[in-house]
Short mmCIF file of C-alpha atoms in Angstrom, two decimals:
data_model
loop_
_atom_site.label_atom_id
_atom_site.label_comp_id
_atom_site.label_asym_id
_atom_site.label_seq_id
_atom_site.Cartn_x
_atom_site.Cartn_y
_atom_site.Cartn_z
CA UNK A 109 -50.28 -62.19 96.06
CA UNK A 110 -50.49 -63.43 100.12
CA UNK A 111 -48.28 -60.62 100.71
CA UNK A 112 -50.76 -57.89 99.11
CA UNK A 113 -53.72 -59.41 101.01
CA UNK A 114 -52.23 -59.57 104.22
CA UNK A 115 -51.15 -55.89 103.64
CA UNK A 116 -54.80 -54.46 102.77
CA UNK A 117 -56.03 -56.55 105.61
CA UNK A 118 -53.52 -54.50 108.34
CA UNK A 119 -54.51 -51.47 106.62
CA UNK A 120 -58.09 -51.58 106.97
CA UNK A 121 -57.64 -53.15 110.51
CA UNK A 122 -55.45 -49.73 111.54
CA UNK A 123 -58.58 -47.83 109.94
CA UNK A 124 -61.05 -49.51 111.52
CA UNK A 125 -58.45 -49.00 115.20
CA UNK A 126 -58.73 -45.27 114.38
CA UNK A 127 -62.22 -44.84 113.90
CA UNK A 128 -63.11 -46.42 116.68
CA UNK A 129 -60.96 -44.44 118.86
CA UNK A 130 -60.10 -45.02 122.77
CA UNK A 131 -62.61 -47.54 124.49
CA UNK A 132 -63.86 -45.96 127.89
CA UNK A 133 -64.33 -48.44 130.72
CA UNK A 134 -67.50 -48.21 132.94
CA UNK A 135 -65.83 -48.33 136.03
CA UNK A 136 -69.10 -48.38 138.29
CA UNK A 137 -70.70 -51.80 136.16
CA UNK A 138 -67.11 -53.46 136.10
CA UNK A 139 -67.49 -52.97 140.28
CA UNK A 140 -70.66 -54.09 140.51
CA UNK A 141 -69.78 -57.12 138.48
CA UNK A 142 -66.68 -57.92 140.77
CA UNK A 143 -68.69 -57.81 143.73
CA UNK A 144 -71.12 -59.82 142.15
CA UNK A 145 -68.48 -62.63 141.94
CA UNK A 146 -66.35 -62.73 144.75
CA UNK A 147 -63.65 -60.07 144.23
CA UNK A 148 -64.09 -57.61 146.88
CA UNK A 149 -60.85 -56.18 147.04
CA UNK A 150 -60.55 -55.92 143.24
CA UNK A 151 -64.21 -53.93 143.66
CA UNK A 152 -62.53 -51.11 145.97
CA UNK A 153 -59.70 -50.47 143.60
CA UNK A 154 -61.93 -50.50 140.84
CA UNK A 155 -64.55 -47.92 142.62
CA UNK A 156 -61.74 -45.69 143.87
CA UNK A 157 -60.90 -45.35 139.80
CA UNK A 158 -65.25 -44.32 138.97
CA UNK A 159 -65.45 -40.46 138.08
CA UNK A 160 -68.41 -39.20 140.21
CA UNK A 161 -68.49 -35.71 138.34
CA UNK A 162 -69.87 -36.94 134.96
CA UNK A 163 -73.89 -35.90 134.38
CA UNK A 164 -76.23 -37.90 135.74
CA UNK A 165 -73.91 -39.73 137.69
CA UNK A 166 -75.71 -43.27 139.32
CA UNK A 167 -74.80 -42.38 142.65
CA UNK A 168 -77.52 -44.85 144.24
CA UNK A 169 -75.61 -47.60 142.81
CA UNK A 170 -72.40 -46.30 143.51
CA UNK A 171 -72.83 -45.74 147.41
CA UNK A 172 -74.54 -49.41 147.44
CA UNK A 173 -71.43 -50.76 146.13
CA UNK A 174 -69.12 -49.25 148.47
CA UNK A 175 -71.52 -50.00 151.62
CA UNK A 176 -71.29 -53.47 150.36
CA UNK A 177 -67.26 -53.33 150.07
CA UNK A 178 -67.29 -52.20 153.33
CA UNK A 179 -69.44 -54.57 155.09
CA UNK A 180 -67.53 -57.46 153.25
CA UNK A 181 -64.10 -56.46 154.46
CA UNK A 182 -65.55 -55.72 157.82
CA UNK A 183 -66.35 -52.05 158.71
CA UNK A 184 -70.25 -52.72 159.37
CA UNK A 185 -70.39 -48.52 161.01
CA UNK A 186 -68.91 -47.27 157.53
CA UNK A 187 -71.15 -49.68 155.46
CA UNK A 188 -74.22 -48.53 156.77
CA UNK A 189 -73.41 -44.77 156.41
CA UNK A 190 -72.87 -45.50 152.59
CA UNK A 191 -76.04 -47.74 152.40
CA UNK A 192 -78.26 -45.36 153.99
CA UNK A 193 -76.45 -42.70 151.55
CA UNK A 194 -77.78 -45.13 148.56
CA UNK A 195 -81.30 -44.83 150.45
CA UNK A 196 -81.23 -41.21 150.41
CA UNK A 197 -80.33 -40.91 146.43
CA UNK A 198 -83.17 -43.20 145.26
CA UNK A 199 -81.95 -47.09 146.04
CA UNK A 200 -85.41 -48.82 145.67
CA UNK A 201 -84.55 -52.52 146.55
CA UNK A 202 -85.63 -53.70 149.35
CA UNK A 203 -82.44 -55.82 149.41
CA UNK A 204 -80.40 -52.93 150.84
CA UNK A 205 -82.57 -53.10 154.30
CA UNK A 206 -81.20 -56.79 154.68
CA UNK A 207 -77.44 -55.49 154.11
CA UNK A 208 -78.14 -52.82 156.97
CA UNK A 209 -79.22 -55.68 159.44
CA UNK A 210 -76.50 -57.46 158.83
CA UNK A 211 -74.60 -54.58 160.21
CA UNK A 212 -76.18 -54.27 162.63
CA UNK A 213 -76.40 -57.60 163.99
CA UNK A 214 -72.42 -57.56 163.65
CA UNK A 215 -72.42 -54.34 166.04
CA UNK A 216 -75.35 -55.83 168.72
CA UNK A 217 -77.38 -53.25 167.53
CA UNK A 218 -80.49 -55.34 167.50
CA UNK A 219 -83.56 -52.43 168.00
CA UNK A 220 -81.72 -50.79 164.89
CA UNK A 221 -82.22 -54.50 163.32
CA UNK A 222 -85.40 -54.95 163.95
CA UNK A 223 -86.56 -51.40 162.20
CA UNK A 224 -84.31 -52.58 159.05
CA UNK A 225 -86.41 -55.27 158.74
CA UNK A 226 -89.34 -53.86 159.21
CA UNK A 227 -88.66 -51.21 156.86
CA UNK A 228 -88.19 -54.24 153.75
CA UNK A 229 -91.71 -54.61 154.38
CA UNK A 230 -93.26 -57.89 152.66
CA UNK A 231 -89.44 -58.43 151.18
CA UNK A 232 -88.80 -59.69 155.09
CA UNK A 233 -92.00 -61.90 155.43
CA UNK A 234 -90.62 -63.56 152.05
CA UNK A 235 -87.09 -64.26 153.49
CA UNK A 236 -86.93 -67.06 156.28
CA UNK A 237 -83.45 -66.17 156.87
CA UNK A 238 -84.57 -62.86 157.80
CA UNK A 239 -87.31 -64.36 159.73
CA UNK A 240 -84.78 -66.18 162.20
CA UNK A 241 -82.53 -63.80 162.53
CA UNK A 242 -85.36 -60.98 163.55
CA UNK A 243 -86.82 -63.36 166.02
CA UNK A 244 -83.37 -63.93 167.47
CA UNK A 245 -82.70 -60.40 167.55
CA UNK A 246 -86.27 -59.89 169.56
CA UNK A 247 -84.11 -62.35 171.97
CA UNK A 248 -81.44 -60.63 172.44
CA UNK A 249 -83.27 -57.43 173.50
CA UNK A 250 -85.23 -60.03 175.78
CA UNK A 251 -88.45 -59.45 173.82
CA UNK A 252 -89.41 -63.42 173.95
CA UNK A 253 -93.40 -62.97 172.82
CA UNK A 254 -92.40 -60.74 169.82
CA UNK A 255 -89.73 -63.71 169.17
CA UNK A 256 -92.26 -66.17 169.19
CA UNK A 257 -94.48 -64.35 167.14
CA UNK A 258 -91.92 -63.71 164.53
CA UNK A 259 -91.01 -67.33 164.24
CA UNK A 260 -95.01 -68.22 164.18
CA UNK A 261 -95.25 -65.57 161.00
CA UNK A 262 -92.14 -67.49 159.66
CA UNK A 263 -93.71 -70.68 159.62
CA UNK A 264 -97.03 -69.80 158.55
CA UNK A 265 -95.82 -68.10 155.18
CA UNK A 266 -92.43 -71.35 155.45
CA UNK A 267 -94.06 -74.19 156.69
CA UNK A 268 -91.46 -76.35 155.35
CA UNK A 269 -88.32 -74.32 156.57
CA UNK A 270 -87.02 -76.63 159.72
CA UNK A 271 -85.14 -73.49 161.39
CA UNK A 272 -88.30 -71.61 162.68
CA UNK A 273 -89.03 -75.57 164.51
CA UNK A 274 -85.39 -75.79 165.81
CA UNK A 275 -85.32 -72.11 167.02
CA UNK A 276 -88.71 -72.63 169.04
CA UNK A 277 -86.88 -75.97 170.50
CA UNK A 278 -83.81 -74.07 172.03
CA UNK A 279 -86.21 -71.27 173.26
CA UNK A 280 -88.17 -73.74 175.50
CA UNK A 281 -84.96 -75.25 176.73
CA UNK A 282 -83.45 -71.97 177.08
CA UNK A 283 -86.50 -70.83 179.43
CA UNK A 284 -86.09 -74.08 181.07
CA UNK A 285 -89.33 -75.86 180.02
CA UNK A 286 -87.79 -79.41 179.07
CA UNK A 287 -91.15 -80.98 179.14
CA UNK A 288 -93.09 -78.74 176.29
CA UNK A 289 -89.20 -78.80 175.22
CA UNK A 290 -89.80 -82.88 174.40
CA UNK A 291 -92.58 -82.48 173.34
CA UNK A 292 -92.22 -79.96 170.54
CA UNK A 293 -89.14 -81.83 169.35
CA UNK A 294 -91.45 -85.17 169.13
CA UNK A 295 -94.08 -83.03 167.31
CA UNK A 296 -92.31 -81.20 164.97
CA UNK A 297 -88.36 -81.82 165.20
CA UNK A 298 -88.09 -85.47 164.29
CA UNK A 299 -90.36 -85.34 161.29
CA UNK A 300 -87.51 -83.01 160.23
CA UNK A 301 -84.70 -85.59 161.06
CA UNK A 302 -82.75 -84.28 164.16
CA UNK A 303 -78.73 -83.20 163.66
CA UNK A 304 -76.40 -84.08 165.78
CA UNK A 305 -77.26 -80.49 168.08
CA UNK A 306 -80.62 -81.79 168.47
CA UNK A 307 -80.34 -85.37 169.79
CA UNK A 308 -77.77 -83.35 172.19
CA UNK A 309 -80.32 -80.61 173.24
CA UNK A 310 -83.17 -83.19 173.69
CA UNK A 311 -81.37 -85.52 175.48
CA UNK A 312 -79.93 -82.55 178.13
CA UNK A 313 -83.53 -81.57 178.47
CA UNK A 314 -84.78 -85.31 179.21
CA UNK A 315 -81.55 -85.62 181.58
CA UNK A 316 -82.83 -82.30 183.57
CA UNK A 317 -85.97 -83.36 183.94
CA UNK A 318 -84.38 -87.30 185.14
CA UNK A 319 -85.54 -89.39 182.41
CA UNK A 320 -82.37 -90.64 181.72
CA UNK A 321 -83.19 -94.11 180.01
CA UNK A 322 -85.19 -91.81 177.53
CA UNK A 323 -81.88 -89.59 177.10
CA UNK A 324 -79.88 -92.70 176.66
CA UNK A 325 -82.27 -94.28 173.99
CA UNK A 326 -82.06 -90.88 172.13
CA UNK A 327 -78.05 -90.33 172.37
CA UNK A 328 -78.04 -94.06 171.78
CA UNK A 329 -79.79 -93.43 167.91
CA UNK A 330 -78.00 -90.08 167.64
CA UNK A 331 -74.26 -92.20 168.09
CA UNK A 332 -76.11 -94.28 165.38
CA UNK A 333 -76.14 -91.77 163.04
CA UNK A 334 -73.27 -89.60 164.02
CA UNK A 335 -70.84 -91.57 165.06
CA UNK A 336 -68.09 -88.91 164.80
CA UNK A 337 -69.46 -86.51 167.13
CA UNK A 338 -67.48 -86.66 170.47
CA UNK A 339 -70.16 -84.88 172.22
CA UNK A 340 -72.80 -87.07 171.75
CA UNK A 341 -70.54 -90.29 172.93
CA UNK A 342 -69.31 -87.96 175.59
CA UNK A 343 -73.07 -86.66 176.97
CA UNK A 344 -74.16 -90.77 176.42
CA UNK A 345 -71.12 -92.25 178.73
CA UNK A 346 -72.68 -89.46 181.49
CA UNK A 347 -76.08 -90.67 181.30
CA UNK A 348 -75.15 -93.81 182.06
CA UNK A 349 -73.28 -92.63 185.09
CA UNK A 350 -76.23 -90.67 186.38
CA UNK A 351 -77.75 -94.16 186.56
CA UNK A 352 -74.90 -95.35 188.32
CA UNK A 353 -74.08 -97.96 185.40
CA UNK A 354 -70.16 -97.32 184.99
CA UNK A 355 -70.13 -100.77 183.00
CA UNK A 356 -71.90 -99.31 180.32
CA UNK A 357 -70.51 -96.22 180.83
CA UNK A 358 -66.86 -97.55 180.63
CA UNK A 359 -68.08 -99.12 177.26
CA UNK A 360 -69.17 -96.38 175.66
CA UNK A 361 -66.12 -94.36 176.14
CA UNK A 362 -63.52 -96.97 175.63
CA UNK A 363 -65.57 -97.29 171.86
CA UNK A 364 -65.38 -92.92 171.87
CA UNK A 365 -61.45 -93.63 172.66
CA UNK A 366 -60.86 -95.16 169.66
CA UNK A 367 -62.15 -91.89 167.85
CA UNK A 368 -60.62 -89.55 170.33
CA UNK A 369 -58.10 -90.47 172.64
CA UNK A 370 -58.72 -88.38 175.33
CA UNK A 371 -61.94 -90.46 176.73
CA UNK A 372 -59.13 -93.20 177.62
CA UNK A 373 -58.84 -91.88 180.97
CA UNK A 374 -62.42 -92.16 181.75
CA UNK A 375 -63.02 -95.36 180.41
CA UNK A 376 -60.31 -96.54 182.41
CA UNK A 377 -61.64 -94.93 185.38
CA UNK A 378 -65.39 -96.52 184.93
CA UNK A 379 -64.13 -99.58 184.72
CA UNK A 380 -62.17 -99.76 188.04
CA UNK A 381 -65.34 -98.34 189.43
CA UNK A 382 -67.43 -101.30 187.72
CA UNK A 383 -64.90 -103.81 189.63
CA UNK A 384 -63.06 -104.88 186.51
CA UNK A 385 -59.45 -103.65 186.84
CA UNK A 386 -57.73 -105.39 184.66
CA UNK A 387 -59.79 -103.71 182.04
CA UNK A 388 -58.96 -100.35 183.65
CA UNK A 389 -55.45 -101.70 183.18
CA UNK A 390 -55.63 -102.38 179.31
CA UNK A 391 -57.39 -98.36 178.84
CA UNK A 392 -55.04 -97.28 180.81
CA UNK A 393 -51.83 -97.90 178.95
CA UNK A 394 -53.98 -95.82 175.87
CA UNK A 395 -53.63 -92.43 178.23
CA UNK A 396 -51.04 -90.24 176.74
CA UNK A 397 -50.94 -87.77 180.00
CA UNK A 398 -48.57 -89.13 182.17
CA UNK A 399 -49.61 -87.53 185.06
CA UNK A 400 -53.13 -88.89 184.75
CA UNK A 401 -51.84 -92.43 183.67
CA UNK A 402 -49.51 -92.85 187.49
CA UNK A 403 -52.02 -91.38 189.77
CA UNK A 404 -54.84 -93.82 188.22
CA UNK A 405 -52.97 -96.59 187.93
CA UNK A 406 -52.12 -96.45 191.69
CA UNK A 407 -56.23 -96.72 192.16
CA UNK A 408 -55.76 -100.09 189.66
CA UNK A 409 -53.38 -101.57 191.92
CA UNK A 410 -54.76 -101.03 194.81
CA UNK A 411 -57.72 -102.96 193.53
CA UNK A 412 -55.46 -105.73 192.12
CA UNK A 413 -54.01 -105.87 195.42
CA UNK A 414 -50.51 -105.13 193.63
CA UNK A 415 -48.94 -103.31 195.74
CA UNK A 416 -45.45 -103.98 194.82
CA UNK A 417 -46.05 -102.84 191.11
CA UNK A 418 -47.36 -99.67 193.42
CA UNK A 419 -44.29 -99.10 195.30
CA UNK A 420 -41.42 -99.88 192.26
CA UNK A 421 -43.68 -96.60 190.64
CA UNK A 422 -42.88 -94.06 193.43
CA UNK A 423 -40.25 -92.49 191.53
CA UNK A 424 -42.07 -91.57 188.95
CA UNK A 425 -44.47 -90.85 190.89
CA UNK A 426 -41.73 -88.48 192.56
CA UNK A 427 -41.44 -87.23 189.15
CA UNK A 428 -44.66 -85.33 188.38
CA UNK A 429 -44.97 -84.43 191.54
CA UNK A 430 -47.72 -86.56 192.59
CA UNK A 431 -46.59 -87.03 196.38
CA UNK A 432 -47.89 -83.80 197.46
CA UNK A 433 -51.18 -85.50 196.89
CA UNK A 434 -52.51 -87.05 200.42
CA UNK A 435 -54.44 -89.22 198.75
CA UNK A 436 -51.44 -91.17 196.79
CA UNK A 437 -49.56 -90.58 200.06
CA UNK A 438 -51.95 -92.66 201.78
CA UNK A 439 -52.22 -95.14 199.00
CA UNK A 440 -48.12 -95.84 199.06
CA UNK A 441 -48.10 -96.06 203.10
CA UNK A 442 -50.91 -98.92 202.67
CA UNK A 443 -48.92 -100.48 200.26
CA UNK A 444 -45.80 -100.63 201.61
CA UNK A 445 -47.90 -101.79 205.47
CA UNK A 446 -49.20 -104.64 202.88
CA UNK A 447 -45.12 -105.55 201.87
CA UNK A 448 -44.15 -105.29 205.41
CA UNK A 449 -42.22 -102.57 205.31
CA UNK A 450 -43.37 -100.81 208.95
CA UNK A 451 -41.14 -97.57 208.74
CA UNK A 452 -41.41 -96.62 205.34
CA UNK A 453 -45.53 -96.81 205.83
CA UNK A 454 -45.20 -94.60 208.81
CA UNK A 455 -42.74 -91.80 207.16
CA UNK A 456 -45.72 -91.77 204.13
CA UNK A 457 -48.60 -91.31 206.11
CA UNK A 458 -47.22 -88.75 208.89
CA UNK A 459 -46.88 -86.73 205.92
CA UNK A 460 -50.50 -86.53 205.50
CA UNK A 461 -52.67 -83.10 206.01
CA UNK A 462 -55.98 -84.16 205.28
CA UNK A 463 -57.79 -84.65 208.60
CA UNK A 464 -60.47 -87.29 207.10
CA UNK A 465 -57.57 -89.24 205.57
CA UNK A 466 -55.09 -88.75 208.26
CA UNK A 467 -58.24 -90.70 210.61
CA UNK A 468 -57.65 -93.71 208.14
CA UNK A 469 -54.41 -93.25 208.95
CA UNK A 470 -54.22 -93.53 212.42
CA UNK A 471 -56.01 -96.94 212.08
CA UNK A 472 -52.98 -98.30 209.72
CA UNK A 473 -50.51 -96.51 212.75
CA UNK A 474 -52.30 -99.08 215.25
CA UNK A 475 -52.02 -101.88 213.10
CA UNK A 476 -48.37 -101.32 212.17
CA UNK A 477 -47.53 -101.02 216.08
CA UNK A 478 -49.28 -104.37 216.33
CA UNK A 479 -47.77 -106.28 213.55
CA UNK A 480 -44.18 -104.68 215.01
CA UNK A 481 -44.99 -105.96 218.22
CA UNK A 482 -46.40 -109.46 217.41
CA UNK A 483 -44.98 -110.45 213.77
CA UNK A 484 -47.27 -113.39 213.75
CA UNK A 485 -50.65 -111.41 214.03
CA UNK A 486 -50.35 -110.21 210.77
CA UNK A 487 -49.11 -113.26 208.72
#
C-alpha cells in the first residue's frame, strides 16, 4: 500500500515538473541583489549573463548596476560613463549624483564634484556626508568662503553632526589662525568630546601660538584618555622640552617606552640632559639600535666621569663606525687624557676636522704637554 502511494506521489510530482516547464532567471534583479549585499564580483558575472534585447528592457537599472560594479572594483572614468548612461535612460534617484561624486573625488575632479552635488538638489542638503565632502572639495579648488558656507548650511539643517565642527577646526589651523582655532574648539569641539586628532591639533595650535602649559594640560587629559596613542605621548614629551623641562620630559617618554620602544632613546637622552645619568643609564640598556645605544652612552659616561667604561667600548665603537664622528673622537681623546694615557689622547684628537671642536682640542694638547712635562701638576 506505501509502495502505491509513494508511486502516485512521483507521478503527480513529474506532472506538476512538466507543467511548469523551465524556470527563467531574472538576471538584472539577481545583480542588483548581489550588489546589494556585498558580492561585487559575483554582480559582473551575473550582468555579463542579462539579455539586453528583450522588450522593454530596464536599461536605467541595468547601466546603474554596472556604473556601480565599476566604481566598486575601481574604474571611477568607466563608472561614471555608465551612470550618466542610467541618467540619460530615465534613472530618477537622486542617489546616482552621490555615486558620480564619489568618482570624481577619486579622480581630483572636484568642480565636476561640486555640480554632482548640486545637481541631487535637496537630496545633498539632507546628506551630511555629502555636506563635508562638498565643502572639502570647495578646498581643494581653494574656494575657502564657499567651504565655509557649505559647512554653515551643514550645520544649520545637522546641528548635531560633530564633523561640520571638526572640519571648521582644521580650516582655522590650516589658515594659521590658532587663536579663533582655540577658541572654536572650546566653543563647540569639547561639548562634542575631542578624539585623539583633536587634543593633537589643539595642542599644536596652542604650542604655535607659545602657550605651552595650556598644550601640556590638554595633551596631559588627551594621554588620559588615549593612552595608546604614541603621538599624543610623543607631541606631550616636546612640550615639555620647549619649556626646557627635560625632567618631565624624560618621564613622559620613558612611560611612552613602555608602549613603544622606540621613545627609549629619548628618554634616555632627557635624562642626561636633566643631570641624572644613571637614569639615562637604566633607558639606555632598553634601546635596541646599537648604533644609537654606543654613541649615547659615551655622553653617559662622560657625565659619570667613567671614562674607563668609555675607552674598553672603542671597539665597538670601531664597529659601527662611530669614529668618523669628531664628536666621539673628541670624547675618547678626553677620556683617555683623564686615564693618563698622553699619546693615545693626542693620536684621537689630531684626527679631528671640526674647527670649533678641534679649538677644544688644542686646549687638551696644552694640558697634555703640561702633565708630560710636570707629572705632578696633574695628580
Amino acid at each position: 500500500m506505501r509502495q502505491r502511494i509513494f508511486i502516485l506521489v512521483m507521478v503527480l510530482v513529474a506532472n506538476l515538473a512538466q507543467a511548469s516547464g523551465p524556470q527563467k532567471i531574472d538576471y538584472l534583479a539577481l545583480s542588483s541583489t548581489l550588489v546589494k549585499d556585498g558580492y561585487i564580483q559575483r554582480a559582473k558575472s551575473v550582468l555579463d549573463k542579462v539579455d539586453v534585447l528583450v522588450d522593454d528592457f530596464d536599461f536605467a537599472t541595468y547601466y546603474t548596476l554596472k556604473g556601480l560594479v565599476f566604481q566598486k572594483t575601481g574604474y571611477p572614468l568607466v563608472s561614471n560613463i555608465f551612470l550618466d548612461a542610467a541618467i540619460e535612460q530615465g534613472q530618477s534617484n537622486p542617489s546616482i549624483y552621490f555615486y558620480k561624486a564619489r568618482n570624481y573625488w577619486q579622480r581630483n575632479e572636484y568642480d565636476m564634484l561640486i555640480a554632482a552635488l548640486d545637481q541631487a538638489g535637496e537630496e545633498t542638503l539632507e546628506n551630511p556626508q555629502m555636506l563635508v565632502i562638498k565643502a572639502e572639495a570647495f578646498k581643494q579648488i581653494k574656494n575657502m568662503e564657499a567651504a565655509w558656507n557649505t559647512l554653515d548650511q551643514g550645520i544649520d539643517r545637522h546641528p548635531q553632526y560633530a564633523q561640520f565642527y571638526s572640519q571648521k577646526f582644521y580650516y582655522l589651523l590650516e589658515l594659521g589662525y590658532y587663536q579663533q582655532a582655540q577658541e572654536y574648539a572650546r566653543q563647540y569641539l569639547k561639548a562634542q568630546g575631542y578624539t585623539a586628532n583633536d587634543y593633537l591639533a589643539l595642542a599644536y595650535a596652542l604650542r604655535e601660538s607659545g602657550e605651552y602649559e595650556q598644550a601640556a594640560v590638554l595633551l596631559e587629559e588627551g594621554v588620559i584618555k588615549y593612552n595608546d596613542n604614541d603621538k599624543l605621548l610623543e607631541l606631550l614629551g616636546q612640550v615639555y622640552v620647549d619649556q626646557q623641562q627635560y625632567m618631565m620630559a624624560a618621564l613622559v617618554y620613558e612611560f611612552a617606552s613602555m608602549q613603544f620602544p622606540r621613545f627609549s632613546a629619548k628618554a634616555s637622552a632627557l635624562y642626561l640632559k636633566a643631570e641624572s645619568p644613571v637614569r639615562a643609564l637604566q633607558l639606555n640598556r632598553r634601546i635596541l639600535e646599537q648604533e644609537e645605544k654606543f654613541r649615547q652612552r659615551i655622553g653617559i659616561d662622560i657625565q659619570l666621569e667613567d671614562y674607563e667604561s668609555m675607552v674598553a667600548k672603542t671597539e665597538p665603537l670601531k664597529r659601527y663606525d662611530l669614529l668618523s664622528d669628531d664628536n666621539i673622537l673628541y670624547a675618547l681623546g678626553f677620556a683617555h687624557f683623564k686615564n693618563g694615557n698622553y699619546p693615545i689622547a693626542t693620536s684621537y684628537l689630531q684626527q679631528i676636522n671640526d674647527s670649533q671642536l678641534f679649538t677644544k682640542a688644542t686646549y687638551l694638547f696644552k694640558q697634555i704637554e703640561i702633565c708630560q712635562n710636570d707629572p705632578y701638576a696633574c695628580r
